[in-house]
Amino acid sequence: MLTPRQQMILHLIIQNYTNTGQPTGSKRLMEDGVEASSATIRNEMKALEAAGFLLKTHSSSGRVPSIQGYRYYVDHLLKPSQVGPTELQTIRHSFGKDFHEINEIIQQSATILSNLTSYTALSLGPDVKERKLTGFRIVPLNARQIIAIIVTDKGNVENQVFTLPASLSGEDLEKMVRIINDKLIGEPLMTVYHRLRTEIPMILHKYFQTTDGIVDLFDAMLSHIFEEKIFVGGRMNLLDFEPTQDVSQFKSMYSFMKNADQLTQLLAPRDQSIQIRIGSELGNDLLQNMSLIQASYEIEGHGQGTIALLGPSSMPYSRMFGLMDVFRSELASKLAEYYRTLDHSDA
């Protein structure tokens, strides 16, 4: 464990580096309130450097925090800041508009958070597994193409363009959709998914010579629903904080930020705490100078969602921690309000 004076020095160096991006020397630390001689402070900085908490950037006496230093700060010294009234008003105003489906709210949450912080925001909505099927719908585009639509009772809509097999007429497809709706509307999506793979094909075969492609279409759409959908705000903001301007590094980071699966995998298993992971804890060499703050929220009866911020390891953790705590509460409140509206309209 560090001594109180070493903790104070580490705290101040992190605070200064977050604010200015510049190394901190003993003179500045004395000005900031460390009650010790310049020589004593330099010795303390050397001890912190030897322990791995600080780094010396060049020949000057100034130091900057290391990844280990940030980790110690987050674990032992972090005190969340209070969110100011202006930021709170901005969040509530941004959530105040009318939304037509859940995914619009999740997408907006990522946009709001990235705008507030200038970092990259990741947002996953509540679980979908308990939602119920409201209906399949088919909209013809032309002689061979349709838009297939799945609607659930909680305001989620999935649509997919589908090319009809030559053996399947549009008329037969409409009849199949009517049969499927008769059998499956009102069932939980997991039940729908199971029955479409088992009994529904057998029922359809009683009425039609071929069902080529139709079960595959519904299977593909439901699989897509069950994929965790990650919405990203400020996707390219992360490139602003990458210290190296190496072209291959830039291309790798750009590619990573475009990959929804990789971004989803970045998130830790959900729990109710606010989690902060730094550098190598993110499990990706591209992110060795980055940090991720992740917060989950619970919507009673509708599952759990996650909001996260990906930014530089030098982010102002106190402010970001406080902001994430308030933000997840406001997002959960907006989603709960939306679900109540849906439940009321169904009553």
mmCIF file of C-alpha atoms in Angstrom:
data_model
loop_
_atom_site.group_PDB
_atom_site.id
_atom_site.type_symbol
_atom_site.label_atom_id
_atom_site.label_comp_id
_atom_site.label_asym_id
_atom_site.label_seq_id
_atom_site.Cartn_x
_atom_site.Cartn_y
_atom_site.Cartn_z
ATOM 1 C CA MET A 1 0.000 0.000 0.000
ATOM 2 C CA LEU A 2 1.083 3.544 -0.658
ATOM 3 C CA THR A 3 1.598 6.111 2.091
ATOM 4 C CA PRO A 4 -0.929 8.970 2.323
ATOM 5 C CA ARG A 5 1.622 11.364 0.795
ATOM 6 C CA GLN A 6 2.339 8.998 -2.100
ATOM 7 C CA GLN A 7 -1.399 8.621 -2.669
ATOM 8 C CA MET A 8 -1.769 12.396 -2.757
ATOM 9 C CA ILE A 9 1.099 12.744 -5.224
ATOM 10 C CA LEU A 10 -0.308 10.031 -7.493
ATOM 11 C CA HIS A 11 -3.774 11.601 -7.312
ATOM 12 C CA LEU A 12 -2.455 15.057 -8.220
ATOM 13 C CA ILE A 13 -0.289 13.783 -11.079
ATOM 14 C CA ILE A 14 -3.277 11.942 -12.566
ATOM 15 C CA GLN A 15 -5.466 15.006 -12.101
ATOM 16 C CA ASN A 16 -2.909 17.279 -13.767
ATOM 17 C CA TYR A 17 -2.256 14.885 -16.638
ATOM 18 C CA THR A 18 -5.981 14.485 -17.260
ATOM 19 C CA ASN A 19 -6.413 18.270 -17.396
ATOM 20 C CA THR A 20 -3.270 19.294 -19.300
ATOM 21 C CA GLY A 21 -1.713 16.219 -20.900
ATOM 22 C CA GLN A 22 1.634 17.388 -19.493
ATOM 23 C CA PRO A 23 4.078 15.697 -17.063
ATOM 24 C CA THR A 24 4.007 16.967 -13.478
ATOM 25 C CA GLY A 25 7.133 18.008 -11.585
ATOM 26 C CA SER A 26 7.877 18.540 -7.906
ATOM 27 C CA LYS A 27 7.392 22.320 -8.125
ATOM 28 C CA ARG A 28 3.849 21.937 -9.425
ATOM 29 C CA LEU A 29 3.055 19.396 -6.715
ATOM 30 C CA MET A 30 4.214 21.835 -4.037
ATOM 31 C CA GLU A 31 1.943 24.498 -5.565
ATOM 32 C CA ASP A 32 -0.907 21.979 -5.498
ATOM 33 C CA GLY A 33 -0.564 21.467 -1.757
ATOM 34 C CA VAL A 34 1.964 18.690 -1.106
ATOM 35 C CA GLU A 35 3.627 19.758 2.128
ATOM 36 C CA ALA A 36 7.189 18.548 1.621
ATOM 37 C CA SER A 37 10.431 19.808 0.153
ATOM 38 C CA SER A 38 11.126 19.546 -3.556
ATOM 39 C CA ALA A 39 13.781 16.889 -2.875
ATOM 40 C CA THR A 40 11.385 14.806 -0.750
ATOM 41 C CA ILE A 41 8.700 14.994 -3.436
ATOM 42 C CA ARG A 42 11.201 13.915 -6.123
ATOM 43 C CA ASN A 43 12.175 10.928 -3.964
ATOM 44 C CA GLU A 44 8.505 10.011 -3.553
ATOM 45 C CA MET A 45 8.021 10.238 -7.336
ATOM 46 C CA LYS A 46 11.033 7.973 -7.869
ATOM 47 C CA ALA A 47 9.532 5.464 -5.426
ATOM 48 C CA LEU A 48 6.188 5.577 -7.266
ATOM 49 C CA GLU A 49 8.018 5.121 -10.569
ATOM 50 C CA ALA A 50 9.957 2.144 -9.201
ATOM 51 C CA ALA A 51 6.677 0.612 -8.016
ATOM 52 C CA GLY A 52 5.216 0.973 -11.528
ATOM 53 C CA PHE A 53 2.663 3.715 -10.795
ATOM 54 C CA LEU A 54 4.409 6.534 -12.695
ATOM 55 C CA LEU A 55 6.428 6.894 -15.878
ATOM 56 C CA LYS A 56 9.224 9.323 -16.728
ATOM 57 C CA THR A 57 8.616 10.609 -20.252
ATOM 58 C CA HIS A 58 12.023 12.136 -20.968
ATOM 59 C CA SER A 59 14.984 13.685 -19.179
ATOM 60 C CA SER A 60 12.904 16.233 -17.232
ATOM 61 C CA SER A 61 11.883 15.552 -13.655
ATOM 62 C CA GLY A 62 8.179 15.410 -14.565
ATOM 63 C CA ARG A 63 6.162 12.212 -14.387
ATOM 64 C CA VAL A 64 2.975 10.889 -15.996
ATOM 65 C CA PRO A 65 0.700 8.096 -14.756
ATOM 66 C CA SER A 66 1.165 4.508 -15.911
ATOM 67 C CA ILE A 67 -1.674 2.077 -16.599
ATOM 68 C CA GLN A 68 -0.908 0.533 -13.183
ATOM 69 C CA GLY A 69 -1.146 3.999 -11.649
ATOM 70 C CA TYR A 70 -4.584 4.544 -13.145
ATOM 71 C CA ARG A 71 -5.661 1.134 -11.857
ATOM 72 C CA TYR A 72 -4.574 1.995 -8.318
ATOM 73 C CA TYR A 73 -6.310 5.356 -8.545
ATOM 74 C CA VAL A 74 -9.597 3.783 -9.727
ATOM 75 C CA ASP A 75 -9.482 1.087 -7.035
ATOM 76 C CA HIS A 76 -8.421 3.229 -4.059
ATOM 77 C CA LEU A 77 -8.671 6.972 -4.689
ATOM 78 C CA LEU A 78 -11.591 7.570 -7.040
ATOM 79 C CA LYS A 79 -14.427 9.756 -5.717
ATOM 80 C CA PRO A 80 -17.266 10.230 -8.234
ATOM 81 C CA SER A 81 -18.071 13.823 -9.169
ATOM 82 C CA GLN A 82 -21.612 15.127 -9.035
ATOM 83 C CA VAL A 83 -23.244 15.722 -12.413
ATOM 84 C CA GLY A 84 -24.015 19.405 -12.944
ATOM 85 C CA PRO A 85 -27.514 20.723 -13.693
ATOM 86 C CA THR A 86 -26.600 21.637 -17.293
ATOM 87 C CA GLU A 87 -25.489 18.097 -18.156
ATOM 88 C CA LEU A 88 -28.510 16.601 -16.409
ATOM 89 C CA GLN A 89 -30.822 18.919 -18.334
ATOM 90 C CA THR A 90 -29.092 17.961 -21.611
ATOM 91 C CA ILE A 91 -29.601 14.254 -20.897
ATOM 92 C CA ARG A 92 -33.276 14.652 -19.977
ATOM 93 C CA HIS A 93 -33.968 16.931 -22.934
ATOM 94 C CA SER A 94 -32.352 14.434 -25.336
ATOM 95 C CA PHE A 95 -34.508 11.614 -23.938
ATOM 96 C CA GLY A 96 -37.595 13.847 -24.015
ATOM 97 C CA LYS A 97 -38.508 13.378 -27.671
ATOM 98 C CA ASP A 98 -41.018 10.825 -28.977
ATOM 99 C CA PHE A 99 -39.666 7.364 -29.769
ATOM 100 C CA HIS A 100 -41.404 4.731 -31.888
ATOM 101 C CA GLU A 101 -39.476 1.647 -30.839
ATOM 102 C CA ILE A 102 -37.051 0.486 -28.179
ATOM 103 C CA ASN A 103 -34.032 0.447 -30.478
ATOM 104 C CA GLU A 104 -34.484 4.169 -31.162
ATOM 105 C CA ILE A 105 -34.036 4.865 -27.445
ATOM 106 C CA ILE A 106 -30.971 2.590 -27.225
ATOM 107 C CA GLN A 107 -29.417 4.264 -30.275
ATOM 108 C CA GLN A 108 -30.158 7.727 -28.886
ATOM 109 C CA SER A 109 -28.536 6.818 -25.579
ATOM 110 C CA ALA A 110 -25.252 6.035 -27.338
ATOM 111 C CA THR A 111 -25.433 9.306 -29.290
ATOM 112 C CA ILE A 112 -26.167 11.417 -26.190
ATOM 113 C CA LEU A 113 -23.366 9.849 -24.164
ATOM 114 C CA SER A 114 -20.772 10.232 -26.927
ATOM 115 C CA ASN A 115 -21.800 13.876 -27.443
ATOM 116 C CA LEU A 116 -21.455 14.586 -23.712
ATOM 117 C CA THR A 117 -17.990 13.051 -23.449
ATOM 118 C CA SER A 118 -16.420 13.121 -26.953
ATOM 119 C CA TYR A 119 -15.628 9.421 -26.407
ATOM 120 C CA THR A 120 -17.094 6.315 -28.035
ATOM 121 C CA ALA A 121 -20.320 5.116 -26.386
ATOM 122 C CA LEU A 122 -21.689 1.566 -26.601
ATOM 123 C CA SER A 123 -25.288 0.693 -25.748
ATOM 124 C CA LEU A 124 -27.049 -2.675 -25.471
ATOM 125 C CA GLY A 125 -30.769 -2.808 -24.795
ATOM 126 C CA PRO A 126 -32.642 -5.056 -22.364
ATOM 127 C CA ASP A 127 -32.819 -8.771 -23.123
ATOM 128 C CA VAL A 128 -35.339 -9.847 -25.783
ATOM 129 C CA LYS A 129 -35.879 -13.478 -24.861
ATOM 130 C CA GLU A 130 -39.142 -12.973 -22.956
ATOM 131 C CA ARG A 131 -40.761 -10.784 -25.580
ATOM 132 C CA LYS A 132 -43.765 -12.162 -27.427
ATOM 133 C CA LEU A 133 -44.529 -12.298 -31.121
ATOM 134 C CA THR A 134 -47.145 -9.817 -32.317
ATOM 135 C CA GLY A 135 -46.944 -10.956 -35.922
ATOM 136 C CA PHE A 136 -45.078 -11.681 -39.117
ATOM 137 C CA ARG A 137 -45.868 -9.388 -42.016
ATOM 138 C CA ILE A 138 -44.918 -9.494 -45.672
ATOM 139 C CA VAL A 139 -44.607 -6.441 -47.947
ATOM 140 C CA PRO A 140 -43.971 -7.131 -51.692
ATOM 141 C CA LEU A 141 -41.191 -5.085 -53.294
ATOM 142 C CA ASN A 142 -41.363 -6.588 -56.778
ATOM 143 C CA ALA A 143 -42.157 -9.910 -58.472
ATOM 144 C CA ARG A 144 -39.449 -11.836 -56.581
ATOM 145 C CA GLN A 145 -38.524 -9.734 -53.546
ATOM 146 C CA ILE A 146 -40.362 -9.006 -50.305
ATOM 147 C CA ILE A 147 -39.695 -7.247 -47.025
ATOM 148 C CA ALA A 148 -40.369 -9.669 -44.169
ATOM 149 C CA ILE A 149 -41.209 -7.975 -40.852
ATOM 150 C CA ILE A 150 -41.299 -9.392 -37.321
ATOM 151 C CA VAL A 151 -43.034 -7.323 -34.633
ATOM 152 C CA THR A 152 -42.889 -8.036 -30.887
ATOM 153 C CA ASP A 153 -45.090 -6.873 -28.038
ATOM 154 C CA LYS A 154 -42.377 -4.602 -26.638
ATOM 155 C CA GLY A 155 -42.005 -2.315 -29.612
ATOM 156 C CA ASN A 156 -39.179 -4.133 -31.402
ATOM 157 C CA VAL A 157 -39.409 -4.391 -35.168
ATOM 158 C CA GLU A 158 -37.081 -6.448 -37.366
ATOM 159 C CA ASN A 159 -37.212 -6.346 -41.144
ATOM 160 C CA GLN A 160 -35.247 -8.093 -43.823
ATOM 161 C CA VAL A 161 -35.341 -8.088 -47.626
ATOM 162 C CA PHE A 162 -35.847 -11.627 -48.938
ATOM 163 C CA THR A 163 -35.725 -13.031 -52.479
ATOM 164 C CA LEU A 164 -38.394 -15.676 -53.034
ATOM 165 C CA PRO A 165 -37.264 -19.063 -54.353
ATOM 166 C CA ALA A 166 -38.533 -19.708 -57.904
ATOM 167 C CA SER A 167 -40.603 -22.612 -56.568
ATOM 168 C CA LEU A 168 -42.536 -20.412 -54.110
ATOM 169 C CA SER A 169 -45.304 -18.103 -55.303
ATOM 170 C CA GLY A 170 -46.227 -14.916 -53.528
ATOM 171 C CA GLU A 171 -49.730 -16.264 -52.976
ATOM 172 C CA ASP A 172 -48.418 -19.407 -51.261
ATOM 173 C CA LEU A 173 -46.126 -17.268 -49.113
ATOM 174 C CA GLU A 174 -49.060 -15.170 -47.885
ATOM 175 C CA LYS A 175 -50.959 -18.355 -46.945
ATOM 176 C CA MET A 176 -47.909 -19.668 -45.066
ATOM 177 C CA VAL A 177 -47.585 -16.421 -43.134
ATOM 178 C CA ARG A 178 -51.266 -16.628 -42.138
ATOM 179 C CA ILE A 179 -50.767 -20.192 -40.870
ATOM 180 C CA ILE A 180 -47.608 -19.233 -38.962
ATOM 181 C CA ASN A 181 -49.331 -16.226 -37.388
ATOM 182 C CA ASP A 182 -52.334 -18.358 -36.376
ATOM 183 C CA LYS A 183 -50.030 -20.807 -34.606
ATOM 184 C CA LEU A 184 -47.470 -18.478 -33.065
ATOM 185 C CA ILE A 185 -48.842 -14.992 -32.302
ATOM 186 C CA GLY A 186 -48.719 -14.322 -28.566
ATOM 187 C CA GLU A 187 -45.971 -16.875 -27.939
ATOM 188 C CA PRO A 188 -42.600 -15.888 -26.404
ATOM 189 C CA LEU A 189 -39.902 -15.482 -29.048
ATOM 190 C CA MET A 190 -37.914 -18.433 -27.710
ATOM 191 C CA THR A 191 -40.997 -20.645 -28.155
ATOM 192 C CA VAL A 192 -41.515 -19.223 -31.646
ATOM 193 C CA TYR A 193 -37.893 -19.970 -32.496
ATOM 194 C CA HIS A 194 -38.228 -23.576 -31.278
ATOM 195 C CA ARG A 195 -41.577 -24.293 -32.972
ATOM 196 C CA LEU A 196 -40.406 -22.851 -36.299
ATOM 197 C CA ARG A 197 -37.641 -25.456 -36.251
ATOM 198 C CA THR A 198 -39.849 -28.387 -35.242
ATOM 199 C CA GLU A 199 -43.631 -28.515 -35.730
ATOM 200 C CA ILE A 200 -44.254 -25.578 -38.136
ATOM 201 C CA PRO A 201 -42.398 -27.182 -41.096
ATOM 202 C CA MET A 202 -44.501 -30.341 -40.647
ATOM 203 C CA ILE A 203 -47.733 -28.313 -40.604
ATOM 204 C CA LEU A 204 -46.734 -26.393 -43.740
ATOM 205 C CA HIS A 205 -45.864 -29.609 -45.582
ATOM 206 C CA LYS A 206 -49.484 -30.726 -45.173
ATOM 207 C CA TYR A 207 -50.679 -27.813 -47.309
ATOM 208 C CA PHE A 208 -47.850 -27.036 -49.706
ATOM 209 C CA GLN A 209 -45.690 -29.105 -52.031
ATOM 210 C CA THR A 210 -42.637 -27.037 -51.207
ATOM 211 C CA THR A 211 -41.659 -24.744 -48.350
ATOM 212 C CA ASP A 212 -38.172 -24.065 -49.695
ATOM 213 C CA GLY A 213 -36.676 -20.970 -48.117
ATOM 214 C CA ILE A 214 -39.603 -19.851 -45.970
ATOM 215 C CA VAL A 215 -38.518 -21.556 -42.735
ATOM 216 C CA ASP A 216 -34.945 -20.436 -43.415
ATOM 217 C CA LEU A 217 -36.186 -16.846 -43.694
ATOM 218 C CA PHE A 218 -37.931 -16.889 -40.322
ATOM 219 C CA ASP A 219 -35.011 -18.753 -38.786
ATOM 220 C CA ALA A 220 -32.579 -16.098 -40.017
ATOM 221 C CA MET A 221 -34.770 -13.238 -38.781
ATOM 222 C CA LEU A 222 -35.241 -14.703 -35.315
ATOM 223 C CA SER A 223 -31.531 -15.473 -35.038
ATOM 224 C CA HIS A 224 -30.936 -11.798 -35.844
ATOM 225 C CA ILE A 225 -33.352 -10.739 -33.080
ATOM 226 C CA PHE A 226 -31.518 -12.878 -30.544
ATOM 227 C CA GLU A 227 -28.152 -11.402 -31.449
ATOM 228 C CA GLU A 228 -27.148 -8.769 -28.944
ATOM 229 C CA LYS A 229 -27.538 -5.521 -30.841
ATOM 230 C CA ILE A 230 -24.905 -2.981 -29.983
ATOM 231 C CA PHE A 231 -25.466 0.655 -30.870
ATOM 232 C CA VAL A 232 -22.417 2.890 -31.122
ATOM 233 C CA GLY A 233 -22.186 6.656 -30.713
ATOM 234 C CA GLY A 234 -19.057 8.584 -31.725
ATOM 235 C CA ARG A 235 -17.625 5.466 -33.362
ATOM 236 C CA MET A 236 -14.519 7.230 -34.665
ATOM 237 C CA ASN A 237 -13.897 9.432 -31.610
ATOM 238 C CA LEU A 238 -11.446 6.834 -30.323
ATOM 239 C CA LEU A 239 -9.059 7.643 -33.171
ATOM 240 C CA ASP A 240 -8.605 11.149 -31.707
ATOM 241 C CA PHE A 241 -6.934 9.678 -28.624
ATOM 242 C CA GLU A 242 -4.573 7.195 -30.259
ATOM 243 C CA PRO A 243 -1.052 8.503 -29.526
ATOM 244 C CA THR A 244 0.584 6.819 -32.521
ATOM 245 C CA GLN A 245 -0.101 8.048 -36.044
ATOM 246 C CA ASP A 246 1.090 4.778 -37.621
ATOM 247 C CA VAL A 247 -1.048 4.058 -40.722
ATOM 248 C CA SER A 248 -1.424 0.322 -40.062
ATOM 249 C CA GLN A 249 -2.438 1.024 -36.443
ATOM 250 C CA PHE A 250 -4.960 3.585 -37.663
ATOM 251 C CA LYS A 251 -6.435 1.093 -40.159
ATOM 252 C CA SER A 252 -6.635 -1.645 -37.511
ATOM 253 C CA MET A 253 -8.409 0.667 -35.070
ATOM 254 C CA TYR A 254 -10.782 1.869 -37.792
ATOM 255 C CA SER A 255 -11.619 -1.727 -38.691
ATOM 256 C CA PHE A 256 -12.131 -2.649 -35.029
ATOM 257 C CA MET A 257 -14.541 0.244 -34.484
ATOM 258 C CA LYS A 258 -16.616 -0.936 -37.471
ATOM 259 C CA ASN A 259 -16.921 -4.506 -36.137
ATOM 260 C CA ALA A 260 -20.110 -4.873 -34.047
ATOM 261 C CA ASP A 261 -19.201 -8.393 -32.872
ATOM 262 C CA GLN A 262 -15.807 -7.283 -31.552
ATOM 263 C CA LEU A 263 -17.340 -4.292 -29.815
ATOM 264 C CA THR A 264 -19.976 -6.514 -28.181
ATOM 265 C CA GLN A 265 -17.286 -8.940 -26.983
ATOM 266 C CA LEU A 266 -15.490 -5.997 -25.395
ATOM 267 C CA LEU A 267 -18.247 -5.697 -22.789
ATOM 268 C CA ALA A 268 -17.878 -7.699 -19.579
ATOM 269 C CA PRO A 269 -20.681 -9.901 -18.176
ATOM 270 C CA ARG A 270 -23.391 -7.622 -16.835
ATOM 271 C CA ASP A 271 -23.804 -6.879 -13.177
ATOM 272 C CA GLN A 272 -25.222 -3.957 -11.239
ATOM 273 C CA SER A 273 -21.893 -2.281 -10.433
ATOM 274 C CA ILE A 274 -20.052 0.266 -12.563
ATOM 275 C CA GLN A 275 -16.977 -1.503 -13.898
ATOM 276 C CA ILE A 276 -13.788 0.166 -15.106
ATOM 277 C CA ARG A 277 -11.252 -1.804 -17.142
ATOM 278 C CA ILE A 278 -7.961 -0.309 -18.263
ATOM 279 C CA GLY A 279 -5.370 -1.226 -20.893
ATOM 280 C CA SER A 280 -4.571 -4.948 -21.064
ATOM 281 C CA GLU A 281 -7.727 -5.728 -19.039
ATOM 282 C CA LEU A 282 -9.665 -5.042 -22.251
ATOM 283 C CA GLY A 283 -8.048 -8.057 -23.907
ATOM 284 C CA ASN A 284 -7.096 -6.268 -27.137
ATOM 285 C CA ASP A 285 -3.635 -4.965 -28.015
ATOM 286 C CA LEU A 286 -5.195 -2.093 -29.977
ATOM 287 C CA LEU A 287 -6.706 -0.764 -26.749
ATOM 288 C CA GLN A 288 -3.615 -0.837 -24.527
ATOM 289 C CA ASN A 289 -3.877 2.932 -23.947
ATOM 290 C CA MET A 290 -7.657 2.924 -23.521
ATOM 291 C CA SER A 291 -10.175 2.464 -20.717
ATOM 292 C CA LEU A 292 -13.764 1.240 -20.693
ATOM 293 C CA ILE A 293 -16.372 2.278 -18.122
ATOM 294 C CA GLN A 294 -19.413 -0.008 -18.184
ATOM 295 C CA ALA A 295 -22.695 0.338 -16.304
ATOM 296 C CA SER A 296 -25.742 -1.928 -16.324
ATOM 297 C CA TYR A 297 -29.340 -1.123 -15.508
ATOM 298 C CA GLU A 298 -32.418 -3.219 -14.775
ATOM 299 C CA ILE A 299 -35.899 -2.729 -16.229
ATOM 300 C CA GLU A 300 -38.315 -4.683 -14.059
ATOM 301 C CA GLY A 301 -39.962 -7.411 -16.098
ATOM 302 C CA HIS A 302 -37.923 -6.630 -19.210
ATOM 303 C CA GLY A 303 -34.335 -7.627 -18.424
ATOM 304 C CA GLN A 304 -31.028 -5.839 -18.192
ATOM 305 C CA GLY A 305 -29.255 -3.378 -20.468
ATOM 306 C CA THR A 306 -25.718 -2.013 -20.629
ATOM 307 C CA ILE A 307 -24.171 1.349 -21.437
ATOM 308 C CA ALA A 308 -20.400 1.804 -21.790
ATOM 309 C CA LEU A 309 -17.789 4.444 -22.588
ATOM 310 C CA LEU A 310 -14.552 3.697 -24.423
ATOM 311 C CA GLY A 311 -11.918 6.420 -24.211
ATOM 312 C CA PRO A 312 -8.293 7.172 -23.353
ATOM 313 C CA SER A 313 -6.770 5.832 -20.142
ATOM 314 C CA SER A 314 -6.236 9.488 -19.186
ATOM 315 C CA MET A 315 -9.987 10.180 -19.057
ATOM 316 C CA PRO A 316 -11.299 12.111 -16.019
ATOM 317 C CA TYR A 317 -12.540 9.058 -14.102
ATOM 318 C CA SER A 318 -14.306 10.958 -11.306
ATOM 319 C CA ARG A 319 -16.463 12.889 -13.767
ATOM 320 C CA MET A 320 -17.093 9.881 -16.026
ATOM 321 C CA PHE A 321 -18.041 7.595 -13.119
ATOM 322 C CA GLY A 322 -20.554 10.132 -11.801
ATOM 323 C CA LEU A 323 -21.920 10.756 -15.289
ATOM 324 C CA MET A 324 -22.374 7.031 -16.030
ATOM 325 C CA ASP A 325 -24.242 6.488 -12.770
ATOM 326 C CA VAL A 326 -26.719 9.284 -13.525
ATOM 327 C CA PHE A 327 -26.966 8.387 -17.211
ATOM 328 C CA ARG A 328 -27.912 4.743 -16.645
ATOM 329 C CA SER A 329 -30.609 5.882 -14.221
ATOM 330 C CA GLU A 330 -32.077 8.331 -16.766
ATOM 331 C CA LEU A 331 -31.926 5.730 -19.546
ATOM 332 C CA ALA A 332 -33.620 3.095 -17.382
ATOM 333 C CA SER A 333 -36.307 5.616 -16.457
ATOM 334 C CA LYS A 334 -36.975 6.429 -20.134
ATOM 335 C CA LEU A 335 -37.163 2.761 -21.100
ATOM 336 C CA ALA A 336 -39.467 1.925 -18.174
ATOM 337 C CA GLU A 337 -41.737 4.794 -19.218
ATOM 338 C CA TYR A 338 -41.822 3.476 -22.792
ATOM 339 C CA TYR A 339 -42.661 -0.053 -21.648
ATOM 340 C CA ARG A 340 -45.466 1.292 -19.442
ATOM 341 C CA THR A 341 -46.904 3.072 -22.483
ATOM 342 C CA LEU A 342 -46.823 -0.203 -24.436
ATOM 343 C CA ASP A 343 -48.396 -2.162 -21.590
ATOM 344 C CA HIS A 344 -51.125 0.474 -21.243
ATOM 345 C CA SER A 345 -51.900 0.400 -24.985
ATOM 346 C CA ASP A 346 -52.140 -3.415 -24.853
ATOM 347 C CA ALA A 347 -54.561 -3.336 -21.903
#
